[in-house]
Tab-separated table of C-alpha atoms in Angstrom:
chain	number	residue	atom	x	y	z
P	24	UNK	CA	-14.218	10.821	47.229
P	25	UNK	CA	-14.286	7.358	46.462
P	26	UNK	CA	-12.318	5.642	42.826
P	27	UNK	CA	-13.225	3.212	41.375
P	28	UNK	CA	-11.099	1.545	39.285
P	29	UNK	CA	-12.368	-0.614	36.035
P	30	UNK	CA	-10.661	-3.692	34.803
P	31	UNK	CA	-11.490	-3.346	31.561
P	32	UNK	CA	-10.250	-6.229	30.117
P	33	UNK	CA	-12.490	-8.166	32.522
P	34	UNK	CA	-15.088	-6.170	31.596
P	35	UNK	CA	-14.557	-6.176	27.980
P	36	UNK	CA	-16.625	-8.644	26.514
P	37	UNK	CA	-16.521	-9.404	22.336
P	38	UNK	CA	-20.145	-9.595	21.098
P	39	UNK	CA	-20.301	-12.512	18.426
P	40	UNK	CA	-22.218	-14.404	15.987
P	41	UNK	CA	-22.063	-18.285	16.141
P	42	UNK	CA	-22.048	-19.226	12.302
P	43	UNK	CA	-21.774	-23.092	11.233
P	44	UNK	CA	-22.205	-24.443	8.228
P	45	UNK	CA	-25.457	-26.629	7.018
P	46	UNK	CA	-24.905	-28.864	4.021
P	47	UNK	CA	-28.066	-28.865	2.574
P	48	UNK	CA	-29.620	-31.162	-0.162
P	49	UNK	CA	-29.871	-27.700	-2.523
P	50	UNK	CA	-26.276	-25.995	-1.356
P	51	UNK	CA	-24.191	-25.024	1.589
P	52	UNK	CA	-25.764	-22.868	3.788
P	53	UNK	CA	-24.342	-20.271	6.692
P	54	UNK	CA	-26.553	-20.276	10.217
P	55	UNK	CA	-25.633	-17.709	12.101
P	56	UNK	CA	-26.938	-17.229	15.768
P	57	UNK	CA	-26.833	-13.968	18.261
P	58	UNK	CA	-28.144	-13.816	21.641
P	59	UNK	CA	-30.151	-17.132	21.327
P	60	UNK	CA	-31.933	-15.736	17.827
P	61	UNK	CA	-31.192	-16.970	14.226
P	62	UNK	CA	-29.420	-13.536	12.458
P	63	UNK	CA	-28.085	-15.709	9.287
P	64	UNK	CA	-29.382	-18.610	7.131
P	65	UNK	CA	-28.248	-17.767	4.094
P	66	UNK	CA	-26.048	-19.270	0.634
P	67	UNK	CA	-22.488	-19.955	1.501
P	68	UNK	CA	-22.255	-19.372	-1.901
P	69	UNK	CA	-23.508	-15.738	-3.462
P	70	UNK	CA	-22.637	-12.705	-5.203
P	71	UNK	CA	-23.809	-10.778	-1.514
P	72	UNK	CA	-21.964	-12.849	0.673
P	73	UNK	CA	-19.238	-9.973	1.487
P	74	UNK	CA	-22.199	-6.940	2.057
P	75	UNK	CA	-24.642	-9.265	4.031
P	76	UNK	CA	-21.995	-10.274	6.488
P	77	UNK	CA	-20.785	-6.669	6.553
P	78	UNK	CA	-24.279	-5.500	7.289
P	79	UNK	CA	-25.428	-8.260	9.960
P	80	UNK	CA	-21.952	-7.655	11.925
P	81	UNK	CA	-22.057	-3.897	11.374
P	82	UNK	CA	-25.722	-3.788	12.553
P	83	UNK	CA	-25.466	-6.170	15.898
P	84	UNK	CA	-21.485	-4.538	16.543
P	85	UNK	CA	-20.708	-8.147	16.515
P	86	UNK	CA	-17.960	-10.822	15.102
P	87	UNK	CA	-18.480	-14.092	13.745
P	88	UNK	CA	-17.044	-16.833	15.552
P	89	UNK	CA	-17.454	-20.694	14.107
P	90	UNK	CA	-18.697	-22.451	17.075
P	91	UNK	CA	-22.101	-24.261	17.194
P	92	UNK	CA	-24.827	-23.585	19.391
P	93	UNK	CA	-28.322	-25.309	20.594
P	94	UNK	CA	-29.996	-22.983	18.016
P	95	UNK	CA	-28.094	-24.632	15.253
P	96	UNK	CA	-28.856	-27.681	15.854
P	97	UNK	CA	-32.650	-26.676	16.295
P	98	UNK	CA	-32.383	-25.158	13.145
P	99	UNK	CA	-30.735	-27.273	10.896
P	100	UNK	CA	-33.417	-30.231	12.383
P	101	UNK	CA	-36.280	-27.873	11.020
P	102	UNK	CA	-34.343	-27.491	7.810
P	103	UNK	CA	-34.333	-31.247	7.667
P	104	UNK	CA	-37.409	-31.680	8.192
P	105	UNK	CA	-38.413	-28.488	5.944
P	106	UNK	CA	-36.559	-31.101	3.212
P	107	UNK	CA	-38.114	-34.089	3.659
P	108	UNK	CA	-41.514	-32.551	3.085
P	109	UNK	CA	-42.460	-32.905	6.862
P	110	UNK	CA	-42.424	-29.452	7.634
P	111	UNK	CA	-44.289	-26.256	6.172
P	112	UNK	CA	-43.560	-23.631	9.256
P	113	UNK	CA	-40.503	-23.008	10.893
P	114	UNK	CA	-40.817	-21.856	14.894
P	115	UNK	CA	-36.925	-20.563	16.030
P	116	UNK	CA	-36.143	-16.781	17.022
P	117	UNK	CA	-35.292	-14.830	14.578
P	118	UNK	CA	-33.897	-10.899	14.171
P	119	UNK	CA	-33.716	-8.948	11.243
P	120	UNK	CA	-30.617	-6.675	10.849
P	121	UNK	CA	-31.728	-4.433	7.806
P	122	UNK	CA	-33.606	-1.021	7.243
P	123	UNK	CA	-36.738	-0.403	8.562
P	124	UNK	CA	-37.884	-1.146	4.569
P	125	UNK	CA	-35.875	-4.247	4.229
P	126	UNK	CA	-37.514	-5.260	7.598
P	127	UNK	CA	-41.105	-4.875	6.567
P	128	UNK	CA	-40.493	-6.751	2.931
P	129	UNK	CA	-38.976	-9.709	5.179
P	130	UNK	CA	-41.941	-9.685	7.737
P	131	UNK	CA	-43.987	-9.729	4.387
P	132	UNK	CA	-42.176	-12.404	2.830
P	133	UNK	CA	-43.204	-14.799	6.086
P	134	UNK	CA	-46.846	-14.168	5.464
P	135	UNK	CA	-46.701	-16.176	2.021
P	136	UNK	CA	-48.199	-19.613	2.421
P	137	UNK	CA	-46.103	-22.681	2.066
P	138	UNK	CA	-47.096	-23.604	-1.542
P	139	UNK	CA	-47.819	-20.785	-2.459
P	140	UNK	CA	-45.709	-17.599	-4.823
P	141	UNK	CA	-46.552	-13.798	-5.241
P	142	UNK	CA	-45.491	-11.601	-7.220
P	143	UNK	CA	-43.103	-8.435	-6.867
P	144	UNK	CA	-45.578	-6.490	-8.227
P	145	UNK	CA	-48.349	-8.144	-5.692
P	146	UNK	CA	-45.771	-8.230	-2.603
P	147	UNK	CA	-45.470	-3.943	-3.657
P	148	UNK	CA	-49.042	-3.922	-3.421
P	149	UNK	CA	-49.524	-5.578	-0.463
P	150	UNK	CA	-46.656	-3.503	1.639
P	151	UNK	CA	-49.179	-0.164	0.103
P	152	UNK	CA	-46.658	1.101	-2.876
P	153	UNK	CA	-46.883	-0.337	-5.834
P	154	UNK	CA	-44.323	1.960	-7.728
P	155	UNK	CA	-41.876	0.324	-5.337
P	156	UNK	CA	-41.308	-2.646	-6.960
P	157	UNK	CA	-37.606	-2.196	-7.752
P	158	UNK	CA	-36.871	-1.569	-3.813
P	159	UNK	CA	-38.892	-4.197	-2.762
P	160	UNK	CA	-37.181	-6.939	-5.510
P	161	UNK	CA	-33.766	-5.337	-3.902
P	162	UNK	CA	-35.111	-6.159	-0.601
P	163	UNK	CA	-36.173	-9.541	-1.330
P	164	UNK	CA	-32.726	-10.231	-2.285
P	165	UNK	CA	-31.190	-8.929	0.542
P	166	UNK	CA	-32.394	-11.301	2.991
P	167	UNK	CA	-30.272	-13.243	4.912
P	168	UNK	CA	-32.546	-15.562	6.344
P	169	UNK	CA	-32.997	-17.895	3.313
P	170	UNK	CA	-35.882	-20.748	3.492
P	171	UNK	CA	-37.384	-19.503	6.995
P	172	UNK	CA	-38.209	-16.091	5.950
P	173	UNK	CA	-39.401	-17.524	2.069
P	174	UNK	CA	-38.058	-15.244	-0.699
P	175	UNK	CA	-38.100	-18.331	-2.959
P	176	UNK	CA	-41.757	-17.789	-3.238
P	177	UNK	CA	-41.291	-14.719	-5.073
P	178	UNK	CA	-41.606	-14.616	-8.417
P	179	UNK	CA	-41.916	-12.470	-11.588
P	180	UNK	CA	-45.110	-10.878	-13.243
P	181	UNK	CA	-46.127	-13.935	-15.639
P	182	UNK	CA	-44.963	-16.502	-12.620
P	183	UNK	CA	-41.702	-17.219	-14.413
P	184	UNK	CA	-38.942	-17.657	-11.717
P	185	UNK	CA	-36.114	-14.894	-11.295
P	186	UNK	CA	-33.176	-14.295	-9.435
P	187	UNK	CA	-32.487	-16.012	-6.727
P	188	UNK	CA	-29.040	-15.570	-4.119
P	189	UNK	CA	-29.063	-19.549	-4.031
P	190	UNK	CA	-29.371	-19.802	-7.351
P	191	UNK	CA	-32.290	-20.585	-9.822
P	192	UNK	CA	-32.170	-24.767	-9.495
P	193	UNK	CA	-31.801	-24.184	-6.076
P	194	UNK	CA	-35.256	-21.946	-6.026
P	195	UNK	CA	-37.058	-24.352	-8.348
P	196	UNK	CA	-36.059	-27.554	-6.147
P	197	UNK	CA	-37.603	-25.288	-3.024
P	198	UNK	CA	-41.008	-24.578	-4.913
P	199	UNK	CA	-40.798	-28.299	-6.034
P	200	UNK	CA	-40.918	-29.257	-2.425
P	201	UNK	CA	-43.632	-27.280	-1.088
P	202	UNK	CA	-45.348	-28.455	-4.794
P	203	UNK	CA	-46.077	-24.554	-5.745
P	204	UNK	CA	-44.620	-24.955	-9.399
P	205	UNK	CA	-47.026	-24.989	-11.678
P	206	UNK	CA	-46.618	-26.471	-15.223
P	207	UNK	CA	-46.531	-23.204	-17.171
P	208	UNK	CA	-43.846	-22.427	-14.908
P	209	UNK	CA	-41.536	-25.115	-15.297
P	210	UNK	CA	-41.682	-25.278	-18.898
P	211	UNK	CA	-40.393	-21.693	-18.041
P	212	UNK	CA	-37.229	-23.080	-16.716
């Protein structure tokens, strides 16, 4: 009979998330990065910080570590460029950690054009419930891939804007830039 014998703390190896922080022009933003895919691009700053973390490390068995990696850097250039009007489509890697609901409302979310909102009620419709409006509004504000997966360019029945994790200047400013406001909407806010 052969043993073999395991080092494990060679073997052990700590499965983390690379968050840095991106200053952008509408708040503070967290990038987070695992395995060469974007996990977190999300408000520094919100009520959710404490359960989306929770959830992302929970669902990945992973730690965040502040370190930056080539997909930062990648990303926060997009989100430049997203800013300066020069870009309308991101292109990085990117892995939901959610449900298999919260998944589908975020795929969902990335099929609204740039310049363009919807509805909760037509986003329901769309994803083939509308009587799920309430999960799919608790969905929307669950995602923790702000900008690149566009739950800014949701908004209520009558087009008036609603919550937002980033906050509600912070959505306006991001419908400003892709010019999908419409005037009845900011005499709204």
């Amino acid at each position: 009979m052969i043993r073999v014998t395991l080092d494990r703390k060679a073997n052990f190896r700590m499965k983390t998330i690379s968050v840095h922080e991106f200053q952008s022009p509408v708040g503070a933003l967290l990038i987070g990065c695992y395995q060469h895919e974007l996990v977190l691009c999300d408000w520094k700053y919100r009520k959710q910080r404490v359960l989306i973390d929770k959830r992302i490390q929970q669902g990945l068995e992973a730690d965040f570590i502040e370190e930056i990696v080539p997909l930062h850097a990648e990303v926060m250039e997009q989100l430049k460029e997203y800013f300066k009007g020069e870009r309308k489509t991101f292109d990085v890697p990117i892995r939901f950690v959610g449900s298999d609901f919260q998944q589908k409302v975020w795929r969902s979310l990335c099929e609204i054009p740039y310049g363009s909102t919807k509805s909760y009620a037509a986003l329901s419709e769309c994803l083939g419930n509308l009587k799920a409006i309430r999960a799919v509004a608790s969905a929307n504000g669950a995602n923790a891939i702000s900008i690149l997966v566009p739950c800014h360019r949701v908004v209520g029945s009558s087009g008036e804007l609603t919550g937002y994790a980033g906050g509600l200047p912070a959505k306006k400013k991001l419908l400003q830039i892709e010019n999908s406001l419409h005037s009845a909407q900011l005499e709204m806010f």
